[in-house]
Coordinates of C-alpha atoms in Angstrom, one line a residue:
Chain A
X1 CA -0.1 0.3 -0.1
X2 CA 1.1 3.5 -0.9
X3 CA 1.3 5.6 2.4
X4 CA 1.2 8.8 0.4
X5 CA -2.6 8.1 -0.1
X6 CA -3.5 6.7 3.1
X7 CA -1.9 9.9 4.6
X8 CA -4.4 12.2 3.0
X9 CA -7.2 10.0 4.2
X10 CA -6.4 10.3 7.7
X11 CA -4.4 13.1 8.9
X12 CA -4.2 16.0 6.3
X13 CA -0.8 17.3 7.1
X14 CA -1.4 20.2 4.6
X15 CA -4.4 21.5 6.2
X16 CA -2.7 21.3 9.6
X17 CA 0.2 23.5 8.1
X18 CA -2.4 25.9 6.7
X19 CA -3.9 26.4 10.2
X20 CA -0.6 26.8 12.0
X21 CA 0.2 29.7 9.3
X22 CA -3.2 31.2 10.1
X23 CA -2.4 31.8 13.8
X24 CA -1.6 35.2 14.8
X25 CA 2.0 35.8 16.2
X26 CA 3.1 39.0 16.9
X27 CA 6.6 40.2 17.9
X28 CA 7.9 43.4 19.7
X29 CA 9.4 45.1 16.8
X30 CA 6.4 44.8 14.8
X31 CA 4.4 46.2 17.7
X32 CA 6.8 49.0 18.0
X33 CA 6.2 49.9 14.5
X34 CA 2.5 49.6 14.6
X35 CA 2.4 51.8 17.6
X36 CA 4.4 54.3 16.0
X37 CA 1.8 54.4 13.0
X38 CA -1.1 54.6 15.6
X39 CA 0.5 57.2 17.3
X40 CA 0.9 59.4 14.1
X41 CA -2.7 58.8 13.3
X42 CA -3.9 60.0 16.7
X43 CA -1.6 63.1 16.6
X44 CA -2.6 63.7 12.9
X45 CA -6.2 63.4 13.2
X46 CA -6.6 64.3 16.8
X47 CA -8.3 61.2 17.6
X48 CA -8.8 60.1 21.2
X49 CA -7.3 56.5 20.7
X50 CA -6.7 53.9 18.2
X51 CA -6.7 50.2 18.4
X52 CA -5.5 47.4 16.2
X53 CA -7.8 44.2 16.3
X54 CA -7.7 40.9 14.9
X55 CA -10.7 40.0 12.9
X56 CA -11.0 37.1 15.3
X57 CA -11.4 39.5 18.1
X58 CA -8.1 39.7 19.8
X59 CA -6.7 43.2 20.5
X60 CA -3.4 43.4 18.9
X61 CA -2.1 46.9 20.4
X62 CA -3.6 50.1 21.4
X63 CA -2.5 53.7 21.8
X64 CA -4.1 57.1 23.2
X65 CA -6.5 57.3 26.1
X66 CA -7.6 53.7 26.5
X67 CA -7.5 53.4 30.3
X68 CA -11.2 54.0 30.7
X69 CA -12.1 51.4 28.1
X70 CA -12.7 47.8 28.4
X71 CA -10.5 47.1 25.3
X72 CA -10.7 43.3 25.5
X73 CA -14.5 43.4 25.2
X74 CA -14.2 46.6 22.7
X75 CA -12.1 44.2 20.5
X76 CA -14.4 41.3 20.5
X77 CA -17.4 43.4 19.8
X78 CA -15.7 45.3 17.2
X79 CA -14.9 42.2 15.4
X80 CA -18.1 40.9 15.7
X81 CA -19.5 44.2 14.4
X82 CA -17.3 44.0 11.6
X83 CA -17.8 40.4 10.8
X84 CA -21.7 40.9 10.5
X85 CA -21.1 43.9 8.3
X86 CA -19.0 41.6 6.0
X87 CA -21.9 39.1 6.1
X88 CA -24.1 41.8 5.2
X89 CA -22.1 43.1 2.3
X90 CA -22.0 39.5 0.9
X91 CA -25.7 39.5 1.1
X92 CA -26.4 42.7 -0.8
X93 CA -23.4 41.5 -3.4
X94 CA -20.6 43.6 -2.2
X95 CA -17.4 41.9 -1.5
X96 CA -16.6 44.0 1.7
X97 CA -17.5 47.2 3.3
X98 CA -13.8 48.1 4.2
X99 CA -14.9 51.3 6.2
X100 CA -17.5 51.4 9.2
X101 CA -18.4 54.6 10.9
X102 CA -20.5 54.9 14.1
X103 CA -21.7 58.3 14.9
X104 CA -22.7 59.2 18.6
X105 CA -23.4 62.3 20.5
X106 CA -19.9 63.2 21.8
X107 CA -17.6 60.3 20.5
X108 CA -17.6 58.6 17.1
X109 CA -16.0 55.4 16.0
X110 CA -14.2 54.8 12.6
X111 CA -13.4 51.2 11.7
X112 CA -11.4 50.3 8.8
X113 CA -10.0 47.1 7.4
X114 CA -6.2 46.6 7.1
X115 CA -4.7 43.9 5.0
X116 CA -6.6 40.6 5.0
X117 CA -7.2 40.1 8.7
X118 CA -7.0 43.2 11.1
X119 CA -9.2 46.1 11.8
X120 CA -8.1 49.6 12.5
X121 CA -10.3 51.4 15.1
X122 CA -10.2 55.2 15.6
X123 CA -12.2 56.7 18.6
X124 CA -12.6 60.4 18.2
X125 CA -14.8 63.5 19.6
X126 CA -15.9 66.7 18.0
X127 CA -12.5 68.4 18.3
X128 CA -11.8 66.8 14.8
X129 CA -13.6 65.8 11.9
X130 CA -14.4 62.6 10.0
X131 CA -12.6 63.8 7.1
X132 CA -9.4 64.2 9.0
X133 CA -9.9 60.9 10.8
X134 CA -10.8 59.1 7.4
X135 CA -7.6 60.8 5.7
X136 CA -5.2 59.7 8.4
X137 CA -6.8 56.3 8.9
X138 CA -6.3 55.5 5.2
X139 CA -2.6 56.7 5.5
X140 CA -2.2 54.7 8.6
X141 CA -4.0 51.6 7.1
X142 CA -1.8 51.5 4.2
X143 CA 1.4 51.5 6.5
X144 CA -0.2 48.8 8.8
X145 CA -0.9 46.7 6.1
X146 CA 2.8 46.7 4.8
X147 CA 4.1 46.1 8.3
X148 CA 1.6 43.2 9.0
X149 CA 2.6 41.6 5.4
X150 CA 6.3 41.8 6.4
X151 CA 5.3 40.1 9.7
X152 CA 3.5 37.7 8.0
X153 CA 6.5 36.8 5.8
X154 CA 9.0 36.4 8.4
X155 CA 6.7 34.8 11.0
X156 CA 7.4 31.1 9.4
X157 CA 11.0 31.3 10.4
X158 CA 10.1 32.1 14.3
X159 CA 10.6 29.4 16.9
X160 CA 7.8 27.9 18.6
X161 CA 6.6 29.9 21.6
X162 CA 5.1 27.1 23.9
X163 CA 7.3 24.4 24.9
X164 CA 5.9 21.1 26.4
X165 CA 5.7 22.0 29.8
X166 CA 3.4 24.8 29.1
X167 CA 0.3 23.0 29.0
X168 CA 1.1 21.2 32.2
X169 CA 1.8 24.4 34.1
X170 CA -1.2 25.9 32.7
X171 CA -3.4 23.0 34.0
X172 CA -1.9 23.6 37.4
X173 CA -3.1 27.0 37.2
X174 CA -6.3 26.1 35.9
X175 CA -7.0 23.8 38.7
X176 CA -5.9 26.4 41.5
X177 CA -8.4 28.9 39.8
X178 CA -11.4 27.0 38.8
X179 CA -12.5 25.3 42.1
X180 CA -16.1 24.6 42.9
Chain B
X1 CA -6.3 30.6 15.9
X2 CA -4.0 31.0 18.9
X3 CA -2.7 34.4 19.0
X4 CA 0.7 34.9 20.5
X5 CA 1.8 38.5 21.3
X6 CA 5.5 38.7 22.1
X7 CA 5.3 42.3 22.9
X8 CA 2.5 42.1 25.5
X9 CA 3.7 38.7 26.5
X10 CA 0.3 37.3 25.9
X11 CA -1.5 33.9 24.4
X12 CA -5.0 34.3 23.5
X13 CA -7.4 31.3 22.8
X14 CA -11.0 31.3 21.6
X15 CA -13.3 28.9 22.9
X16 CA -16.7 28.5 21.5
X17 CA -19.8 26.9 23.4
X18 CA -21.7 25.3 20.7
X19 CA -25.1 23.5 20.9
X20 CA -28.8 23.8 20.3
X21 CA -31.2 26.5 21.5
X22 CA -31.9 26.5 25.3
X23 CA -29.0 23.8 26.0
X24 CA -27.4 26.1 28.5
X25 CA -24.5 27.7 26.9
X26 CA -24.9 31.1 28.1
X27 CA -25.8 29.4 31.7
X28 CA -22.5 28.0 31.6
X29 CA -20.7 31.4 31.0
X30 CA -23.1 33.1 33.6
X31 CA -21.8 30.4 36.1
X32 CA -18.0 30.8 35.3
X33 CA -18.6 34.6 35.5
X34 CA -20.0 34.4 38.9
X35 CA -17.7 31.7 40.5
X36 CA -14.4 32.6 38.9
X37 CA -12.1 34.7 41.2
X38 CA -12.5 38.2 40.3
X39 CA -8.8 38.8 39.1
X40 CA -9.2 36.3 36.5
X41 CA -12.5 37.4 35.0
X42 CA -13.6 40.2 32.6
X43 CA -17.0 41.5 32.0
X44 CA -19.8 39.3 30.5
X45 CA -21.1 40.6 27.6
X46 CA -24.1 39.3 26.1
X47 CA -25.8 40.2 23.1
X48 CA -29.3 39.0 23.6
X49 CA -33.0 39.7 22.6
X50 CA -35.3 41.1 25.2
X51 CA -36.3 37.5 25.9
X52 CA -32.6 36.8 27.1
X53 CA -32.0 34.6 24.0
X54 CA -28.7 35.0 22.6
X55 CA -28.8 37.1 19.4
X56 CA -25.1 37.2 18.1
X57 CA -22.7 36.0 21.1
X58 CA -22.0 36.2 24.6
X59 CA -18.3 36.9 25.4
X60 CA -16.3 36.4 28.5
X61 CA -12.7 36.8 28.9
X62 CA -10.9 34.7 31.4
X63 CA -7.2 35.5 32.1
X64 CA -5.5 32.9 34.1
X65 CA -2.5 34.9 34.8
X66 CA 1.2 34.3 33.6
X67 CA 2.1 30.7 32.7
X68 CA 5.9 30.5 31.9
X69 CA 6.1 34.2 31.5
X70 CA 2.9 34.3 29.1
X71 CA -0.1 35.9 30.3
X72 CA -2.6 33.3 29.2
X73 CA -6.0 34.4 28.1
X74 CA -9.1 32.5 27.3
X75 CA -12.0 34.1 25.5
X76 CA -15.0 32.2 25.8
X77 CA -17.9 32.9 23.2
X78 CA -21.4 31.5 23.0
X79 CA -23.3 30.9 19.9
X80 CA -27.0 31.7 19.4
X81 CA -28.7 28.3 19.6
X82 CA -31.6 28.8 17.5
X83 CA -31.8 27.4 14.0
X84 CA -32.7 30.5 12.2
X85 CA -29.6 32.5 13.7
X86 CA -27.3 30.6 11.7
X87 CA -25.7 33.7 9.9
X88 CA -24.6 35.0 13.1
X89 CA -23.6 31.7 14.6
X90 CA -21.2 31.1 11.7
X91 CA -19.3 34.4 12.3
X92 CA -18.8 33.6 15.9
X93 CA -16.7 30.1 14.7
X94 CA -14.2 32.4 13.1
X95 CA -10.6 31.7 14.4
X96 CA -11.9 29.2 17.0
X97 CA -9.2 27.3 18.9
X98 CA -11.6 24.9 20.9
X99 CA -15.1 23.8 21.0
X100 CA -17.5 22.8 23.9
X101 CA -20.7 21.2 22.4
X102 CA -23.4 21.6 25.1
X103 CA -25.9 18.9 24.8
X104 CA -29.6 19.3 26.0
X105 CA -30.1 15.7 27.6
X106 CA -33.6 15.7 27.6
X107 CA -34.9 12.8 25.4
X108 CA -37.4 15.1 23.5
X109 CA -34.3 17.1 22.3
X110 CA -32.3 14.5 20.9
X111 CA -32.9 15.5 17.3
X112 CA -32.2 19.0 17.9
X113 CA -28.8 18.0 19.2
X114 CA -28.0 15.8 16.2
X115 CA -29.2 18.8 13.9
X116 CA -26.9 21.4 15.7
X117 CA -23.9 19.0 15.4
X118 CA -24.5 18.7 11.8
X119 CA -24.8 22.4 11.5
X120 CA -21.5 22.7 13.4
X121 CA -19.7 20.5 11.0
X122 CA -21.3 22.6 8.0
X123 CA -20.2 25.8 9.3
X124 CA -16.8 24.8 10.0
X125 CA -16.3 23.4 6.8
X126 CA -17.3 26.9 5.2
X127 CA -14.2 28.2 7.0
X128 CA -12.1 25.3 6.0
X129 CA -11.8 23.8 9.2
X130 CA -12.2 20.1 9.8
X131 CA -13.8 19.1 13.2
X132 CA -11.6 16.4 13.8
X133 CA -8.7 18.7 14.1
X134 CA -10.4 21.1 16.4
X135 CA -10.0 20.3 20.3
X136 CA -13.5 19.6 21.4
X137 CA -15.4 18.4 24.6
X138 CA -18.8 17.4 24.9
X139 CA -20.8 18.4 27.7
X140 CA -24.1 16.7 28.6
X141 CA -26.1 19.4 30.3
X142 CA -29.4 19.1 32.4
X143 CA -28.6 15.9 33.9
X144 CA -30.6 16.5 36.7
X145 CA -34.1 16.6 34.9
X146 CA -36.2 13.5 34.8
X147 CA -36.9 12.6 31.2
X148 CA -33.3 12.6 30.1
X149 CA -31.8 10.3 27.7
X150 CA -29.2 7.8 28.8
X151 CA -25.5 8.3 28.5
X152 CA -24.9 5.4 26.4
X153 CA -27.5 6.6 24.1
X154 CA -26.4 10.2 23.7
X155 CA -22.7 8.9 23.3
X156 CA -23.9 6.7 20.4
X157 CA -25.6 9.4 18.8
X158 CA -23.3 12.5 19.3
X159 CA -20.0 11.3 20.3
X160 CA -19.0 8.4 17.7
X161 CA -15.4 9.5 17.9
X162 CA -15.4 9.1 21.7
X163 CA -14.3 12.6 22.6
X164 CA -13.9 13.4 26.3
X165 CA -17.2 14.2 27.8
X166 CA -18.6 15.6 31.1
X167 CA -22.0 15.4 32.7
X168 CA -23.1 18.9 33.9
X169 CA -25.8 20.7 35.6
X170 CA -25.0 24.2 34.3
X171 CA -27.6 26.1 36.5
X172 CA -25.9 24.5 39.6
X173 CA -22.5 24.7 38.3
X174 CA -21.9 20.9 38.0
X175 CA -19.3 20.1 35.8
X176 CA -19.0 23.6 34.2
X177 CA -15.4 24.1 35.6
X178 CA -14.4 20.4 34.8
X179 CA -15.4 21.3 31.1
X180 CA -13.4 24.6 31.0
X181 CA -10.5 22.9 32.4
X182 CA -10.4 20.1 30.0
X183 CA -11.0 22.3 27.0
X184 CA -8.2 24.9 28.1
X185 CA -5.8 22.2 28.5
X186 CA -6.7 20.5 25.0
X187 CA -6.5 24.1 23.3
X188 CA -3.0 24.8 24.8
X189 CA -1.8 21.2 24.0
X190 CA -3.0 21.7 20.5
X191 CA -0.9 25.0 20.5
X192 CA 2.0 23.4 21.3
X193 CA 1.6 20.6 19.0
X194 CA 1.5 23.2 16.2
X195 CA 4.7 24.5 17.0
X196 CA 6.3 21.0 17.8
X197 CA 4.1 18.6 15.7
X198 CA 3.3 15.4 17.8
X199 CA 4.0 12.4 15.7
X200 CA 1.6 9.8 17.7
X201 CA -1.8 10.2 17.7
X202 CA -4.0 7.4 19.3
X203 CA -6.7 5.7 17.0
X204 CA -10.3 6.0 18.6
X205 CA -12.4 3.6 17.1
X206 CA -16.0 3.9 16.9
X207 CA -18.9 1.6 17.7
X208 CA -20.1 -0.5 14.9
X209 CA -23.8 0.1 15.9
X210 CA -23.5 3.7 16.0
X211 CA -26.1 5.0 13.3
X212 CA -25.9 8.5 14.2
X213 CA -26.6 11.1 11.8
X214 CA -23.9 13.3 12.9
X215 CA -21.3 12.2 10.3
X216 CA -21.6 13.0 6.6
X217 CA -23.2 9.7 4.9
X218 CA -20.0 8.6 3.2
X219 CA -17.9 8.8 6.3
X220 CA -20.4 7.2 8.5
X221 CA -20.5 4.2 6.0
X222 CA -16.8 3.9 6.3
X223 CA -16.9 4.1 10.1
X224 CA -19.5 1.3 10.3
X225 CA -17.2 -0.9 8.1
X226 CA -14.7 -0.6 10.9
X227 CA -14.1 -3.2 13.3
X228 CA -16.3 -3.0 16.6
X229 CA -14.5 -1.3 19.6
X230 CA -16.4 -0.3 22.6
X231 CA -17.0 3.4 23.1
X232 CA -14.4 4.7 25.3
X233 CA -14.9 6.9 28.5
X234 CA -13.7 10.2 29.0
X235 CA -10.1 10.2 27.7
X236 CA -8.6 13.3 28.5
X237 CA -4.9 12.5 27.0
X238 CA -6.6 11.6 23.6
X239 CA -6.9 15.1 22.3
X240 CA -7.7 14.0 18.6
X241 CA -9.7 11.0 17.3
X242 CA -7.6 10.3 14.1
X243 CA -6.0 7.2 12.6
X244 CA -2.5 7.3 12.0
X245 CA -0.4 5.6 9.2
X246 CA 1.0 3.0 11.6
X247 CA -2.5 1.9 12.5
X248 CA -3.6 1.4 8.7
X249 CA -0.2 -0.5 8.4
X250 CA -1.1 -2.8 11.4
X251 CA -4.7 -3.3 10.2
X252 CA -2.9 -4.5 6.6
X253 CA -1.0 -7.1 8.4
X254 CA -4.0 -8.9 9.4
X255 CA -5.6 -10.7 6.6
X256 CA -9.3 -10.7 7.7
X257 CA -9.2 -6.9 7.6
X258 CA -7.4 -6.4 4.5
X259 CA -10.3 -6.3 2.1
X260 CA -11.9 -3.5 4.0
X261 CA -9.0 -1.4 4.4
X262 CA -8.2 -2.0 0.7
X263 CA -11.7 -0.8 -0.1
X264 CA -11.2 2.2 2.1
X265 CA -7.7 3.0 0.5
X266 CA -9.5 2.9 -3.0
X267 CA -12.1 5.3 -2.1
X268 CA -9.5 7.3 -0.5
X269 CA -7.4 7.3 -3.5
X270 CA -10.2 8.3 -5.8
X271 CA -11.4 11.0 -3.6
X272 CA -7.6 12.0 -3.5
X273 CA -7.4 12.2 -7.3
X274 CA -10.8 14.2 -7.4
X275 CA -9.4 16.6 -4.8
X276 CA -6.4 17.0 -6.6
X277 CA -7.9 17.8 -9.8
X278 CA -10.1 20.3 -8.1
X279 CA -7.2 21.8 -6.5
X280 CA -5.3 22.0 -9.9
X281 CA -8.3 23.5 -11.4
X282 CA -8.7 26.0 -8.7
X283 CA -5.2 26.8 -9.0
X284 CA -5.1 27.2 -12.7
X285 CA -8.4 29.4 -12.3
X286 CA -6.5 31.6 -9.5
X287 CA -3.6 31.9 -11.7
X288 CA -5.6 33.0 -14.8
X289 CA -7.4 35.5 -12.2
X290 CA -4.2 36.8 -11.0
X291 CA -2.7 37.2 -14.4
X292 CA -5.8 39.1 -15.3
X293 CA -5.4 41.1 -12.3
X294 CA -1.8 42.1 -12.8
X295 CA -2.7 42.9 -16.5
X296 CA -5.3 45.1 -15.4
X297 CA -3.3 46.8 -12.7
X298 CA -0.5 47.2 -15.1
X299 CA -2.8 48.9 -17.4
X300 CA -4.4 51.1 -14.8
X301 CA -0.7 52.0 -13.5
X302 CA 0.4 53.0 -17.2
X303 CA -2.9 54.9 -17.7
X304 CA -2.1 56.6 -14.2
X305 CA 1.3 57.3 -15.3
X306 CA 0.3 58.7 -18.7
X307 CA -2.5 60.9 -17.0
X308 CA 0.2 62.1 -14.5
X309 CA 2.6 62.9 -17.3
X310 CA -0.1 64.8 -19.2
X311 CA -1.4 66.5 -16.1
X312 CA 2.1 67.6 -15.4
X313 CA 2.6 68.8 -18.9
X314 CA -0.7 70.7 -18.8
X315 CA 0.3 72.2 -15.4
X316 CA 3.6 73.2 -17.1
X317 CA 2.2 74.8 -20.2
X318 CA -0.4 76.4 -17.8
X319 CA 2.3 77.7 -15.6
X320 CA 4.3 79.2 -18.5
X321 CA 1.3 80.8 -20.1
X322 CA 0.4 82.2 -16.7
X323 CA 3.9 83.7 -16.4
X324 CA 3.8 85.1 -19.9
X325 CA 0.5 86.6 -19.3
X326 CA 1.8 87.9 -16.1
X327 CA 4.7 89.7 -17.7
X328 CA 2.4 91.0 -20.3
X329 CA 0.4 92.6 -17.7
X330 CA 3.3 93.8 -16.1
X331 CA 4.5 95.4 -19.2
X332 CA 1.0 97.0 -19.9
X333 CA 1.0 98.2 -16.4
X334 CA 4.4 99.9 -16.7
X335 CA 3.5 101.2 -20.0
X336 CA 0.2 102.5 -18.6
X337 CA 2.0 104.2 -15.6
X338 CA 4.4 105.9 -17.9
X339 CA 1.7 107.3 -20.1
X340 CA 0.0 108.7 -17.1
X341 CA 3.4 110.2 -16.1
X342 CA 3.8 111.9 -19.4
X343 CA 0.1 112.9 -19.6
X344 CA 0.3 114.5 -16.1
X345 CA 3.3 116.3 -17.2
X346 CA 2.1 117.5 -20.3
X347 CA -1.0 118.8 -18.5
X348 CA 1.3 120.5 -16.0
X349 CA 3.0 122.3 -18.9
X350 CA 0.0 123.3 -20.6
X351 CA -1.4 124.8 -17.4
X352 CA 2.0 126.4 -16.8
X353 CA 1.5 127.8 -20.4
X354 CA -2.0 129.0 -19.7
X355 CA -0.9 130.6 -16.6
X356 CA 2.0 132.5 -18.0
X357 CA -0.5 133.7 -20.6
X358 CA -3.0 134.7 -18.1
X359 CA -0.5 136.7 -16.3
X360 CA 0.8 138.1 -19.4
X361 CA -2.9 139.1 -20.2
X362 CA -3.3 140.6 -16.9
X363 CA -0.3 142.6 -16.8
X364 CA -1.4 144.0 -20.5
X365 CA -5.1 144.6 -18.9
X366 CA -3.1 146.5 -16.1
X367 CA -1.3 148.5 -18.4
X368 CA -4.3 149.4 -20.3
X369 CA -6.2 150.3 -16.9
X370 CA -3.2 152.5 -15.8
X371 CA -3.2 154.2 -19.1
X372 CA -7.0 154.7 -18.8
X373 CA -6.8 156.0 -15.5
X374 CA -4.0 158.3 -16.3
X375 CA -6.2 159.7 -19.2
X376 CA -9.3 160.0 -16.9
X377 CA -7.0 161.9 -14.5
X378 CA -6.1 164.2 -17.3
X379 CA -9.5 164.5 -18.3
X380 CA -10.8 165.4 -14.6
X381 CA -7.8 167.9 -14.4
X382 CA -8.9 169.4 -17.6
X383 CA -12.7 169.4 -16.6
X384 CA -11.7 171.1 -13.2
X385 CA -9.8 173.7 -14.8
X386 CA -12.7 174.1 -17.4
X387 CA -15.3 174.2 -14.6
X388 CA -13.1 176.6 -12.4
X389 CA -12.9 179.0 -15.4
X390 CA -16.8 178.7 -16.4
X391 CA -18.6 178.7 -12.8
X392 CA -17.9 181.5 -10.4
X393 CA -17.7 180.7 -6.7
X394 CA -21.2 180.7 -4.7
X395 CA -22.7 179.6 -1.6
X396 CA -22.5 175.8 -1.1
X397 CA -25.8 174.1 -0.9
X398 CA -26.4 172.1 2.2
X399 CA -28.8 169.4 2.8
X400 CA -31.1 169.8 5.5
X401 CA -33.6 167.8 7.5
X402 CA -36.7 169.3 7.8
X403 CA -38.9 169.4 11.1
X404 CA -40.3 165.8 10.4
X405 CA -36.7 164.5 10.8
X406 CA -37.1 162.7 7.3
X407 CA -34.7 163.5 4.5
X408 CA -35.7 165.8 2.0
X409 CA -36.2 163.2 -0.6
X410 CA -39.0 161.7 1.4
X411 CA -40.3 165.2 2.3
X412 CA -40.5 165.6 -1.4
X413 CA -42.8 162.9 -1.9
X414 CA -44.9 163.0 1.1
X415 CA -45.0 166.3 2.8
X416 CA -45.8 168.9 0.0
X417 CA -48.5 166.3 -1.1
X418 CA -50.1 166.1 2.4
X419 CA -49.9 169.7 3.2
X420 CA -50.9 171.0 -0.2
X421 CA -54.1 169.0 -0.4
X422 CA -54.6 169.5 3.5
X423 CA -56.5 166.3 3.7
X424 CA -55.5 163.1 5.3
X425 CA -55.9 159.8 3.9
X426 CA -58.4 157.7 5.6
X427 CA -57.2 155.4 8.3
X428 CA -57.2 151.7 7.2
X429 CA -57.4 152.5 3.7
X430 CA -54.8 151.5 1.0
X431 CA -53.0 154.6 0.8
X432 CA -52.9 155.1 4.4
X433 CA -51.2 151.6 5.0
X434 CA -48.9 152.3 2.2
X435 CA -47.9 155.6 3.8
X436 CA -47.6 153.9 7.3
X437 CA -45.2 151.4 5.7
X438 CA -43.1 153.9 4.2
X439 CA -43.2 156.7 6.8
X440 CA -43.4 154.3 10.0
X441 CA -44.7 155.6 13.4
X442 CA -43.6 159.1 12.7
X443 CA -46.8 159.6 10.8
X444 CA -48.9 159.2 13.6
X445 CA -49.9 162.8 14.8
X446 CA -49.8 161.5 18.5
X447 CA -46.1 160.3 18.0
X448 CA -45.0 163.5 16.1
X449 CA -44.6 165.9 19.1

């Protein structure tokens, strides 16, 4: 029997590799670059804060006045909002709505797609205008897309982050924390 | 997929609670939120309808603190269970790291559970995930109710792969933490497995009697052909139910099993071929698309460059023209100014000339005047001389005022007339008023003396 064929039947290694490539791994130098771009956006557009969120709902990084915000929940909800918008786009026959804008009484939110899998979020108030935010967000988005694209390319070389003891020590912690 | 953030030293995993409507997914999260230590849990966010049915998802972040220097976080999501919320349910599955399938144990709900499981497989396929490759735990919920299916029956229908399972009563919290701990562990093990691929994976055989509709029909048939092995109990050390090559080879060594395996492999080969063809086709199509795209982009770029060039030239020309025009205008301005100055000078000269002429004229006039004056003087002198010679000297007539105090002239008009006629004009008559006007109050005899 040819093992090559049996392989594809039982454990599709290609798919596993593909899934592995999908996982989001971010290094310090990239974060530094991203932060710089976000600060530029905040200063240029006079926004309150800017967040970079993964489409899966993880917060990648944030800048500006975010102390009063629950950024974890915000990231998850924004990603959800964006996901549902994309689904709406699909239903109306549009490939993707790349920009979303929520207008409030005081604060407004500008959400734009960055590259393939990240979302750039800018929160701002009436000190600035939507036009300014839009302009700088577009500029920033392009910059971030190149940074993330490079990160994605260089990621394959990176060494594994989690070693064999990780799951075990995590289990100990879990047992400590979650006791009925 | 597990997110590893080296800058914040964070590892994030997404765990989704899946299952039919009202099976207790949100209840699981509520219990975890209620009982977890405050430093580990975030806020529970629930996007629910007014009737507390999940509309989009519930979200609970859990931070178990640093593990080997990495702050380890779990994001727990639930999906809306109701059938018609499939659109949002599918969205929640994006980037999932681990699944908890919450089963409603009530006998009447068995069909719904199976339907939900099939829906899960479908939705995962749309994202390109394979159920067998995702860490998954099954939770048999509502075990405290009276009319529940037996554990064996549920296992048969919903867990043909023999995944680890837990019995639970989510409202009371029984089994909730056990489920969470088990899935967390599986997810982290899987994350490690990704960075250090594990060679050995245990075979989990499936009961031959299993006739659940959970698996797609082709796979189910194959599984049914497999040799019987009793369903396993909760096995935490077997994260993935998957046959390895060694197992197949071992099977081949046993002659009585060979034909089944051969059949299986034949099918597998066919499928493999089909897949390869499909893959080739898609690759070809993609390439074509890409080429087209590249062409279009190149064209666009050329167009853009051309337009830019044209634009630049036009701009240049415009600027040049503008400059020329500006220069012309300047020149015109200067010429105008010069003309004005000249005109002004001419005017001034003319005025001067006119003035000089005027002066001359005036002088002439003066001369003539002086001349005529001297002539007149001469004449008067002559006349005086003549009159002295002609008229001898007499008394000088002097003008005197008469007794009315009026000058003679008025006396000549009024007095002689009044005295000669010895009548007075009637008072109030026209004449009287006229006289009164001329003579004033002196006319009244009372005022006279």
